[in-house]
XYZ file of C-alpha atoms in Angstrom:
703
model
C -167.677 220.801 120.808
C -170.883 219.708 119.051
C -172.420 223.185 119.188
C -169.599 224.895 117.279
C -168.693 222.013 114.977
C -171.320 221.156 112.331
C -169.363 218.089 111.189
C -169.470 216.511 114.634
C -173.175 217.362 114.873
C -173.728 215.705 111.471
C -171.867 212.560 112.526
C -173.962 212.348 115.676
C -177.208 212.679 113.667
C -176.123 209.911 111.292
C -175.494 207.560 114.199
C -178.652 208.448 116.149
C -181.245 208.855 113.372
C -180.073 206.508 110.602
C -178.647 203.003 110.167
C -176.141 204.093 107.513
C -172.517 203.028 108.045
C -170.220 205.950 108.861
C -166.494 206.439 108.351
C -165.496 209.283 110.695
C -162.107 210.650 109.782
C -160.042 213.784 110.188
C -156.569 215.092 110.763
C -154.797 214.675 114.055
C -156.342 216.851 116.751
C -159.801 217.252 115.171
C -161.762 215.616 117.987
C -162.274 211.996 116.908
C -161.344 210.637 120.343
C -163.606 213.139 122.086
C -166.496 212.147 119.807
C -166.057 208.493 120.744
C -165.810 209.291 124.444
C -169.119 211.202 124.380
C -170.796 208.489 122.328
C -169.774 205.915 124.941
C -171.241 208.095 127.654
C -174.586 208.679 125.923
C -175.058 205.186 124.379
C -177.748 206.176 121.856
C -177.803 202.571 120.602
C -176.745 199.153 121.867
C -173.079 199.305 121.002
C -169.648 197.818 121.566
C -166.291 199.498 120.945
C -163.509 197.481 119.312
C -159.953 198.227 118.177
C -157.297 196.317 116.201
C -154.628 196.156 118.937
C -154.548 195.654 122.686
C -153.137 199.118 123.404
C -155.671 200.777 121.097
C -158.471 198.833 122.792
C -157.341 199.886 126.283
C -157.130 203.518 125.138
C -160.606 203.338 123.557
C -161.964 201.548 126.662
C -163.044 198.693 124.463
C -161.781 195.245 123.474
C -159.836 193.912 120.504
C -161.598 192.774 117.351
C -159.931 189.371 117.495
C -160.909 188.639 121.101
C -164.505 189.838 120.742
C -165.206 187.666 117.696
C -162.732 184.883 118.603
C -160.916 185.369 115.300
C -157.625 183.844 114.250
C -154.686 186.085 113.322
C -154.321 184.127 110.093
C -155.438 185.838 106.852
C -159.106 185.513 105.950
C -160.079 184.654 102.401
C -163.616 185.659 101.338
C -165.826 182.739 100.372
C -163.581 180.101 101.905
C -164.520 177.800 104.719
C -163.525 179.296 108.030
C -161.620 176.857 110.252
C -159.544 179.854 111.289
C -162.689 181.726 112.321
C -163.335 180.023 115.612
C -166.893 181.287 116.143
C -167.796 177.980 117.756
C -165.769 179.157 120.757
C -168.136 182.075 121.284
C -170.332 181.328 124.276
C -174.117 181.581 124.217
C -174.199 184.838 126.176
C -171.812 186.459 123.683
C -173.988 185.191 120.825
C -177.081 186.739 122.413
C -175.156 189.999 122.820
C -174.083 189.989 119.163
C -177.627 189.245 118.004
C -178.926 192.235 119.956
C -176.325 194.768 118.683
C -177.374 197.936 116.872
C -173.984 199.634 116.471
C -170.437 198.309 116.100
C -167.695 200.908 116.665
C -164.160 200.194 115.430
C -161.521 202.715 116.499
C -158.161 203.160 114.745
C -159.715 201.759 111.561
C -156.623 202.762 109.561
C -154.815 199.769 111.105
C -157.612 197.274 110.290
C -156.928 195.095 107.262
C -159.587 194.504 104.619
C -159.626 190.754 105.258
C -160.170 191.284 108.996
C -163.227 193.440 108.275
C -164.534 190.700 105.966
C -164.009 188.143 108.737
C -166.097 190.377 111.027
C -168.793 190.492 108.339
C -168.854 186.699 107.955
C -169.039 186.187 111.714
C -171.848 188.715 112.206
C -173.937 187.260 109.367
C -173.503 183.784 110.730
C -174.284 184.495 114.377
C -177.155 186.910 113.675
C -178.606 184.601 110.986
C -178.865 187.652 108.762
C -177.600 187.695 105.182
C -177.209 191.489 105.028
C -173.629 192.822 105.111
C -172.393 192.793 108.701
C -175.584 191.033 109.734
C -177.583 194.258 109.591
C -175.435 195.999 112.256
C -174.568 199.671 111.738
C -170.815 200.391 111.578
C -168.988 203.429 112.933
C -165.384 203.354 111.684
C -163.096 205.958 113.271
C -159.588 206.818 112.180
C -157.232 208.674 109.881
C -155.934 206.773 106.863
C -152.979 209.154 106.652
C -151.720 207.883 109.972
C -150.605 204.352 110.802
C -151.408 201.688 108.204
C -152.334 198.005 108.592
C -149.518 195.486 108.943
C -149.212 192.899 106.172
C -146.331 190.414 106.101
C -144.512 189.898 102.809
C -145.614 186.266 102.614
C -149.314 187.206 103.141
C -149.861 189.846 100.474
C -149.397 187.586 97.386
C -152.384 185.544 98.607
C -154.507 188.480 99.841
C -153.902 190.491 96.661
C -156.069 187.977 94.757
C -159.039 189.376 96.674
C -158.061 192.948 97.558
C -156.494 195.823 95.636
C -155.198 197.362 98.899
C -154.836 196.060 102.468
C -156.860 199.003 103.835
C -160.339 198.541 105.303
C -162.068 200.322 102.390
C -161.073 197.424 100.119
C -163.234 195.052 102.189
C -165.591 193.135 99.906
C -168.383 193.319 102.487
C -168.014 197.070 102.912
C -168.148 197.566 99.156
C -171.541 195.828 99.127
C -172.930 198.455 101.496
C -173.688 202.107 101.207
C -171.639 204.064 103.700
C -170.870 207.738 104.080
C -167.796 209.659 105.169
C -167.675 212.636 107.520
C -164.294 214.348 107.699
C -163.601 216.545 110.728
C -161.603 219.551 109.549
C -161.514 221.906 112.528
C -158.155 221.314 114.201
C -158.129 221.887 117.943
C -154.431 221.022 118.420
C -152.864 223.623 116.055
C -154.025 227.169 115.298
C -151.218 228.462 113.014
C -152.605 228.274 109.467
C -149.137 228.244 107.883
C -148.183 225.209 109.990
C -151.516 223.527 109.179
C -150.863 224.006 105.456
C -147.462 222.322 105.780
C -148.996 219.431 107.739
C -151.740 218.977 105.135
C -149.132 218.832 102.368
C -147.285 216.063 104.253
C -150.518 214.250 105.031
C -151.764 214.239 101.469
C -148.453 213.429 99.804
C -148.057 216.922 98.287
C -144.775 217.766 100.003
C -142.641 219.373 97.281
C -139.170 220.858 97.735
C -140.606 224.148 98.971
C -142.555 222.397 101.782
C -139.509 220.356 102.785
C -137.312 223.463 102.804
C -139.682 225.257 105.165
C -139.832 222.272 107.500
C -136.075 221.806 107.374
C -135.565 225.320 108.728
C -136.300 223.578 112.044
C -133.290 221.270 111.585
C -130.463 221.576 114.116
C -126.879 222.039 113.024
C -124.738 218.965 113.601
C -124.038 218.310 117.320
C -125.982 221.415 118.360
C -127.967 221.033 121.620
C -131.716 221.272 121.492
C -133.047 224.734 122.424
C -135.842 223.047 124.408
C -134.904 221.165 127.540
C -138.409 219.703 127.747
C -138.477 218.428 124.149
C -139.547 214.801 123.643
C -137.550 212.908 121.026
C -139.770 211.060 118.569
C -138.130 208.144 116.779
C -139.314 205.540 114.289
C -138.278 202.332 116.056
C -138.773 201.002 119.561
C -135.129 199.997 120.025
C -134.085 203.624 119.365
C -136.399 204.912 122.107
C -135.224 202.280 124.596
C -131.544 202.999 123.906
C -131.984 206.771 124.349
C -133.987 206.392 127.573
C -131.523 203.924 129.092
C -128.569 206.137 128.177
C -130.170 209.257 129.657
C -131.175 207.394 132.828
C -127.594 206.111 133.233
C -126.286 209.697 133.172
C -128.181 210.491 136.378
C -126.190 209.977 139.564
C -128.915 209.149 142.066
C -130.184 205.805 143.351
C -132.149 203.681 140.944
C -135.635 202.528 141.927
C -137.691 199.865 140.122
C -141.463 199.620 140.559
C -143.134 196.348 139.582
C -146.646 196.318 138.183
C -149.350 194.211 139.795
C -151.157 192.096 137.226
C -154.285 190.130 138.151
C -156.504 187.956 136.002
C -156.292 188.071 132.202
C -154.255 191.022 130.946
C -152.043 190.171 127.924
C -148.523 191.592 127.841
C -149.250 193.096 124.432
C -151.863 195.288 126.101
C -149.683 196.602 128.941
C -150.083 200.409 128.836
C -146.690 201.007 130.483
C -143.641 198.930 131.362
C -144.252 196.058 133.749
C -141.049 197.095 135.519
C -140.625 200.876 135.709
C -137.082 202.036 136.506
C -136.509 205.660 137.552
C -134.057 207.993 139.315
C -134.382 211.462 140.699
C -134.108 213.846 137.737
C -135.663 211.409 135.249
C -137.718 212.855 132.404
C -141.175 211.215 132.435
C -144.521 211.458 130.732
C -147.966 210.707 132.154
C -149.915 208.207 130.030
C -153.336 208.494 131.642
C -155.867 211.210 132.432
C -156.342 211.800 136.130
C -159.986 211.839 137.258
C -159.179 214.904 139.364
C -157.461 216.573 136.364
C -154.158 216.832 138.218
C -152.406 215.364 135.181
C -153.334 214.239 131.699
C -152.163 211.840 129.018
C -149.033 213.315 127.415
C -148.107 215.678 130.273
C -144.323 215.914 130.721
C -142.389 216.379 133.931
C -139.261 215.589 135.922
C -138.908 213.368 138.978
C -137.862 215.691 141.834
C -138.147 213.283 144.764
C -138.210 209.489 144.839
C -138.571 206.657 147.339
C -139.447 202.976 147.676
C -143.219 203.430 147.403
C -143.791 206.516 145.275
C -142.195 209.582 143.750
C -142.925 213.238 143.034
C -143.043 214.793 139.570
C -142.703 218.468 138.779
C -144.630 219.193 135.556
C -142.692 221.002 132.845
C -145.346 223.674 133.145
C -143.773 225.162 136.287
C -146.990 226.941 137.185
C -148.391 223.579 138.229
C -147.816 222.193 141.693
C -145.574 219.118 142.139
C -147.535 215.870 141.882
C -147.087 212.920 144.240
C -147.668 210.040 141.837
C -149.634 206.970 142.920
C -150.298 203.760 141.005
C -153.235 203.722 138.600
C -155.442 200.833 137.574
C -156.170 199.739 134.005
C -158.847 197.186 133.225
C -158.951 194.557 130.525
C -162.633 194.100 129.856
C -164.943 191.982 127.799
C -168.547 192.591 126.864
C -171.320 190.566 128.416
C -175.042 190.684 129.098
C -176.818 191.547 132.313
C -179.046 188.494 132.747
C -181.758 190.502 134.516
C -181.956 193.623 132.353
C -180.493 192.349 129.083
C -178.261 195.430 128.919
C -174.730 195.217 127.538
C -172.195 195.494 130.332
C -168.424 195.547 130.567
C -166.947 192.677 132.578
C -163.448 193.082 134.011
C -161.279 190.086 133.138
C -157.994 191.402 134.448
C -156.308 194.444 135.918
C -152.925 196.110 135.549
C -151.780 198.381 138.378
C -148.719 200.544 137.838
C -147.598 204.157 138.006
C -149.079 206.025 134.989
C -145.593 207.042 133.903
C -143.049 206.142 131.281
C -139.519 207.486 130.654
C -139.896 210.242 128.113
C -136.578 211.412 126.833
C -137.723 209.474 123.736
C -140.835 207.607 122.563
C -141.753 205.979 119.267
C -143.856 207.840 116.744
C -146.325 204.948 116.903
C -146.850 205.387 120.669
C -147.094 209.158 120.331
C -150.318 208.876 118.298
C -153.068 210.796 120.049
C -150.674 212.884 122.188
C -149.942 216.619 122.057
C -146.655 218.342 122.983
C -145.337 221.877 123.116
C -141.826 220.863 122.043
C -140.608 217.793 120.148
C -137.331 216.658 118.632
C -138.024 214.433 115.631
C -135.847 211.888 113.874
C -137.975 210.623 110.974
C -135.099 209.812 108.673
C -135.792 206.091 109.053
C -139.527 206.335 108.459
C -140.727 203.022 107.091
C -144.516 203.328 106.933
C -147.036 205.648 105.336
C -148.125 208.395 107.704
C -145.248 208.105 110.178
C -143.726 211.496 109.398
C -147.113 213.190 109.464
C -147.955 211.659 112.858
C -144.635 212.871 114.272
C -144.955 216.454 112.998
C -148.617 216.763 113.997
C -147.874 215.923 117.658
C -146.613 219.482 118.188
C -148.826 222.516 118.667
C -146.585 224.865 116.641
C -143.947 224.768 113.926
C -141.620 226.705 116.245
C -141.893 223.926 118.830
C -140.381 221.364 116.416
C -136.715 220.496 116.212
C -135.522 218.123 113.476
C -132.419 216.119 114.365
C -131.934 215.283 110.671
C -133.273 216.954 107.537
C -136.466 215.562 106.044
C -136.014 214.033 102.607
C -138.636 212.975 100.060
C -137.985 209.361 101.129
C -139.405 210.117 104.597
C -142.689 211.364 103.159
C -144.459 208.112 102.433
C -147.979 208.472 101.078
C -150.241 205.824 99.575
C -151.753 206.945 96.270
C -154.756 204.635 96.657
C -155.509 206.123 100.077
C -155.291 209.616 98.634
C -157.631 208.642 95.774
C -160.123 207.070 98.200
C -160.197 210.162 100.389
C -160.599 212.484 97.396
C -163.621 210.478 96.276
C -165.051 210.492 99.803
C -164.771 214.292 99.998
C -166.587 214.594 96.668
C -169.539 212.651 98.116
C -170.351 215.073 100.907
C -173.408 214.296 103.038
C -175.868 217.064 102.198
C -178.930 218.054 104.191
C -181.065 216.353 101.542
C -179.024 213.153 101.775
C -179.305 213.155 105.575
C -183.095 213.472 105.327
C -183.146 210.614 102.844
C -181.139 208.388 105.225
C -183.452 209.329 108.092
C -186.458 208.467 105.938
C -184.958 205.118 105.026
C -184.183 204.287 108.660
C -187.641 205.317 109.857
C -189.198 203.229 107.084
C -186.989 200.285 107.984
C -187.930 200.330 111.676
C -191.660 200.841 111.144
C -191.839 198.310 108.320
C -190.110 195.828 110.612
C -192.741 196.522 113.297
C -195.712 196.277 110.929
C -194.637 193.283 108.848
C -196.113 189.917 109.773
C -194.453 187.556 107.285
C -193.057 185.229 109.954
C -196.428 184.790 111.656
C -198.144 184.192 108.303
C -195.573 181.569 107.263
C -195.791 179.625 110.545
C -199.614 179.778 110.541
C -199.767 178.509 106.956
C -197.320 175.747 107.875
C -199.525 174.544 110.749
C -202.556 174.608 108.435
C -200.656 172.537 105.855
C -199.763 169.873 108.419
C -203.377 169.500 109.574
C -204.695 169.486 106.016
C -202.220 166.859 104.819
C -201.929 164.570 107.833
C -204.568 165.242 110.487
C -207.743 166.259 108.648
C -209.688 163.131 109.544
C -208.575 162.960 113.155
C -208.914 166.703 113.857
C -211.346 167.929 111.191
C -212.631 170.854 113.297
C -209.096 172.047 114.126
C -208.121 171.728 110.483
C -211.139 173.816 109.432
C -210.291 176.340 112.141
C -206.723 176.561 110.752
C -208.066 177.356 107.305
C -210.400 179.992 108.742
C -207.579 181.568 110.779
C -205.350 181.863 107.705
C -208.145 183.654 105.829
C -208.858 185.944 108.804
C -205.153 186.721 109.197
C -204.859 187.622 105.523
C -207.942 189.838 105.647
C -207.399 191.609 108.986
C -203.603 191.652 109.316
C -201.721 191.132 106.034
C -204.011 193.211 103.809
C -204.510 195.908 106.451
C -200.743 196.148 107.048
C -200.243 196.758 103.325
C -202.682 199.676 103.429
C -201.165 200.936 106.677
C -197.699 200.842 105.073
C -198.786 203.394 102.491
C -200.205 205.630 105.238
C -197.122 205.814 107.446
C -194.855 206.049 104.382
C -196.605 209.275 103.408
C -196.412 210.605 106.957
C -192.666 209.797 107.176
C -192.048 211.665 103.922
C -194.026 214.675 105.158
C -192.087 214.646 108.458
C -188.703 214.393 106.724
C -187.926 211.159 108.552
C -188.609 212.744 111.947
C -190.165 209.952 114.006
C -191.223 212.418 116.716
C -193.745 214.071 114.363
C -197.080 214.213 116.227
C -199.282 213.096 113.295
C -196.969 210.146 112.578
C -196.838 209.180 116.258
C -200.611 209.245 116.633
C -201.134 207.062 113.566
C -198.433 204.593 114.626
C -199.878 204.280 118.153
C -203.353 203.511 116.825
C -201.986 201.047 114.283
C -199.943 199.294 116.964
C -203.000 198.860 119.196
C -205.030 197.433 116.300
C -202.431 194.850 115.250
C -201.634 193.875 118.856
C -205.322 193.002 119.397
C -205.328 190.879 116.241
C -202.209 188.982 117.248
C -203.683 188.291 120.689
C -206.630 186.550 119.049
C -204.227 184.349 117.124
C -202.452 183.350 120.350
C -205.706 181.751 121.561
C -205.862 179.684 118.403
C -202.269 178.474 118.805
C -203.147 176.930 122.144
C -205.976 174.955 120.514
C -203.546 173.323 118.076
C -201.784 171.501 120.922
C -203.062 168.038 119.964
C -201.990 164.421 120.362
C -200.196 163.119 117.270
C -198.883 159.563 116.898
C -196.710 160.239 113.829
C -193.386 161.339 115.266
C -192.289 163.418 112.274
C -195.615 165.229 111.957
C -195.672 165.846 115.712
C -192.176 167.358 115.548
C -193.053 169.610 112.603
C -196.216 170.892 114.279
C -194.369 171.408 117.565
C -191.632 173.408 115.843
C -194.121 175.545 113.911
C -196.174 176.212 117.051
C -193.077 177.216 118.971
C -191.987 179.560 116.163
C -195.434 181.112 115.911
C -195.810 181.493 119.690
C -192.368 183.090 120.022
C -192.993 185.525 117.178
C -196.480 186.415 118.468
C -195.120 187.039 121.959
C -192.260 189.232 120.715
C -194.350 191.148 118.224
C -197.301 191.708 120.557
C -195.134 193.100 123.339
C -193.437 195.506 120.932
C -196.782 196.653 119.548
C -198.268 197.112 123.037
C -195.279 199.191 124.051
C -195.524 201.460 120.999
C -199.314 201.743 121.383
C -198.813 203.048 124.923
C -195.511 204.988 124.756
C -195.290 205.954 121.099
C -192.329 205.149 118.852
C -189.062 206.419 120.361
C -186.099 204.865 118.562
C -183.752 204.370 121.530
C -186.463 202.886 123.780
C -187.834 200.722 120.966
C -184.401 199.304 120.100
C -183.663 198.658 123.763
C -186.937 196.771 124.296
C -186.522 194.800 121.071
C -183.021 193.757 122.112
C -184.197 192.611 125.562
C -187.055 190.610 124.049
C -184.759 189.003 121.471
C -182.359 188.022 124.249
C -185.248 186.521 126.248
C -186.441 184.660 123.178
C -182.943 183.404 122.459
C -182.526 182.246 126.034
C -185.864 180.394 125.981
C -184.865 178.706 122.710
C -181.713 177.321 124.319
C -181.575 173.512 123.885
C -181.383 173.027 127.645
C -184.658 174.879 128.026
C -186.148 173.162 125.014
C -185.499 169.743 126.522
C -187.658 170.702 129.458
C -190.713 171.204 127.282
C -190.134 169.695 123.879
C -193.270 167.654 123.241
C -196.908 168.519 122.943
C -197.804 165.932 125.577
C -196.700 168.008 128.516
C -200.048 169.663 129.136
C -201.787 166.434 130.011
C -201.474 167.239 133.735
C -203.833 170.198 133.315
C -207.383 169.836 134.611
C -210.257 169.906 132.114
C -211.961 173.151 131.195
C -215.301 173.392 133.051
C -218.475 174.214 131.131
C -220.180 176.294 133.841
C -219.227 178.346 136.911
C -219.993 176.723 140.258
C -218.565 179.480 142.509
C -220.033 182.742 141.233
C -218.678 184.937 144.065
C -215.072 183.874 143.508
C -215.546 184.075 139.763
C -216.652 187.735 140.051
C -213.695 188.588 142.317
C -211.305 187.087 139.793
C -212.973 188.985 136.941
C -212.654 192.250 138.884
C -208.965 191.538 139.562
C -208.434 190.933 135.835
C -210.172 194.227 134.905
C -208.024 196.156 137.395
C -204.832 194.492 136.183
C -205.700 195.144 132.529
C -206.321 198.821 133.265
C -203.030 199.037 135.163
C -201.111 197.524 132.230
C -203.159 199.310 129.531
C -203.963 196.031 127.769
C -207.199 194.177 126.932
C -208.486 191.926 129.733
C -207.903 188.688 127.832
C -204.191 189.516 127.560
C -203.913 189.259 131.355
C -205.824 185.981 131.690
C -208.269 184.034 129.560
C -211.843 183.560 130.773
C -211.477 179.763 130.552
C -208.638 179.907 133.080
C -210.708 182.097 135.434
C -213.653 179.680 135.304
C -211.328 176.757 136.093
C -209.793 178.666 139.041
C -213.188 179.620 140.448
C -214.349 176.013 140.349
C -211.152 174.209 141.422
C -210.037 176.843 143.995
C -206.313 175.880 143.943
C -204.445 176.768 147.154
C -200.840 175.952 146.176
C -198.596 176.806 143.246
C -198.619 173.121 142.274
C -202.430 173.096 142.051
C -202.469 176.469 140.289
C -200.072 175.106 137.652
C -202.739 172.535 136.687
C -205.193 175.244 135.608
C -205.669 175.160 131.805
C -204.531 178.202 129.769
C -202.298 179.287 132.659
C -198.609 178.906 131.823
C -195.227 179.562 133.457
C -195.131 183.212 132.440
C -198.538 183.870 133.993
C -197.455 182.003 137.118
C -194.402 184.228 137.476
C -196.389 187.421 136.873
C -199.609 186.770 138.775
C -199.242 183.551 140.777
C -198.926 185.086 144.246
C -201.699 187.643 143.658
C -204.113 184.967 142.467
C -203.334 182.600 145.345
C -204.091 185.379 147.842
C -207.491 185.990 146.167
C -208.230 182.254 146.051
C -207.379 181.929 149.751
C -209.979 184.557 150.804
């Protein structure tokens, strides 16, 4: 589909090569669902898929917006305190997941209210500790505003209207503070008759004049006339109409009635049941499949008739008589939530509950709402009681051809409900088409954003200056040498990191512009790799200094401030250095870079957990380390350890001191520890080094 559809290709480029928010829209049958399915398969960014309702979430293979963010169903009022926004109920793993997100996908966006999107914004900003709209996460909003609209109760709108001019998502205050683009898919895969497409467009856009209605009403049956299509599905506006028709038609059949009960395990809300919990059928019943078979025996929306039935299963003959009869077996639906793989840091889907039932529902009649996304050859439509914008359009667009439609009642202007504000919004969106030049600009901006993030050292500079301030103000007399060293390190950092990064910024900015935002450009990659190696070396030197600031302080408040600043600086140096080392070795590849950054942020977040912090919260915990020796007493062992370090550094493509400091090697050579407990007492040898190299070093020391 991507190869022959430039709009789909454009949407994919926006998602993969920019961080610009995207509203992906299009008429029924233009491939929105297929686009989402392929995006889920490829996962170009760390993403989750959400939807406004349980059924929509199951269909999109995602979760609901409310459950993911633990949001109340009460209206959200921008700027107000949020007792209804129960983000405190979000567990720590979910928080780490949210903080590591790159892309948030919301399907069926037409049904999402503006206040709900603002609640999502407030929650993301809060959890990610990021003041940008939506906490800096890219949005992909998928849906058709001319289809089903958001539900707003009469008693809610007087309050919400103080903040929003419409209930639709595009009235979100947070979204209006962002720059987002619209891509409208126009190639219809469901219908090919241009005359029929023109009629549908007129209905969709609220341009249905008397001439359009007259042409559509040529498909209206005379009173009490039977439908010319035995396989036609009746589409009705209300659920009670569909139930009444199906029950009446089932009662007409003379055979034995069989009821099949669903098997529900774990958490699977009734509102998310994809089919009836109790399915009642007889031989001769008209049914519709509601799931795609992995073996492609049947598909969602396929119609058929029950030709044989028993206690355990039944056989369906598809309406397309060229197909073989299908022995139907129960299918399994999963209610999932998103979680984190503790080992890899990857986002995974965790099954909370399952629903097992035959993928069938009675199909003499279904509601227009539940027909969304389906395609039929023949339909009988009763839209005379249409009560929501887009209902009539959804019903008509389910059919492949105009000739396949039968109207049980004539369409009147009252059944064509269009929202003028929606029409105005879409007209404006079409006028702001994403040009090739605009795409390049967005790519440039994204490339600049990522590289500037990598080569900005504000956090390290702030923490370093803070440590220097504490020594200068409170500890100068007690630790005069350390205080002087702090001052010297600040000056060195400014000269060799801050000032150099400013110059380097101008260099890669020019290269990005020349490459049109293409991060794979060879000249840009070479410069970025060299720059990464340079800054990684400089940050490693600063890590040595941080260790030397671990001093005894009697003043509790000063000790706490220094401890906090050291922890912040160490964490940032560790994260930043590992990212720079990776880029220096592998080059800058967006997907791999984002994946590594997310994993490191999750690790950092986990290490900052209060439970972990309690295990090592004071600066006094290194007092069990042995003293650093001044000279080497075991030269042979010392040389073996040095050779091991050189080999390891070459293997990892890092400087030798990154593997292990010389002071630690001297202490090991002299003390010759034989157990992990003794090895842990070696100075400048922490938990991380123990995990990475402990066993290797003990084997060398035992020789």
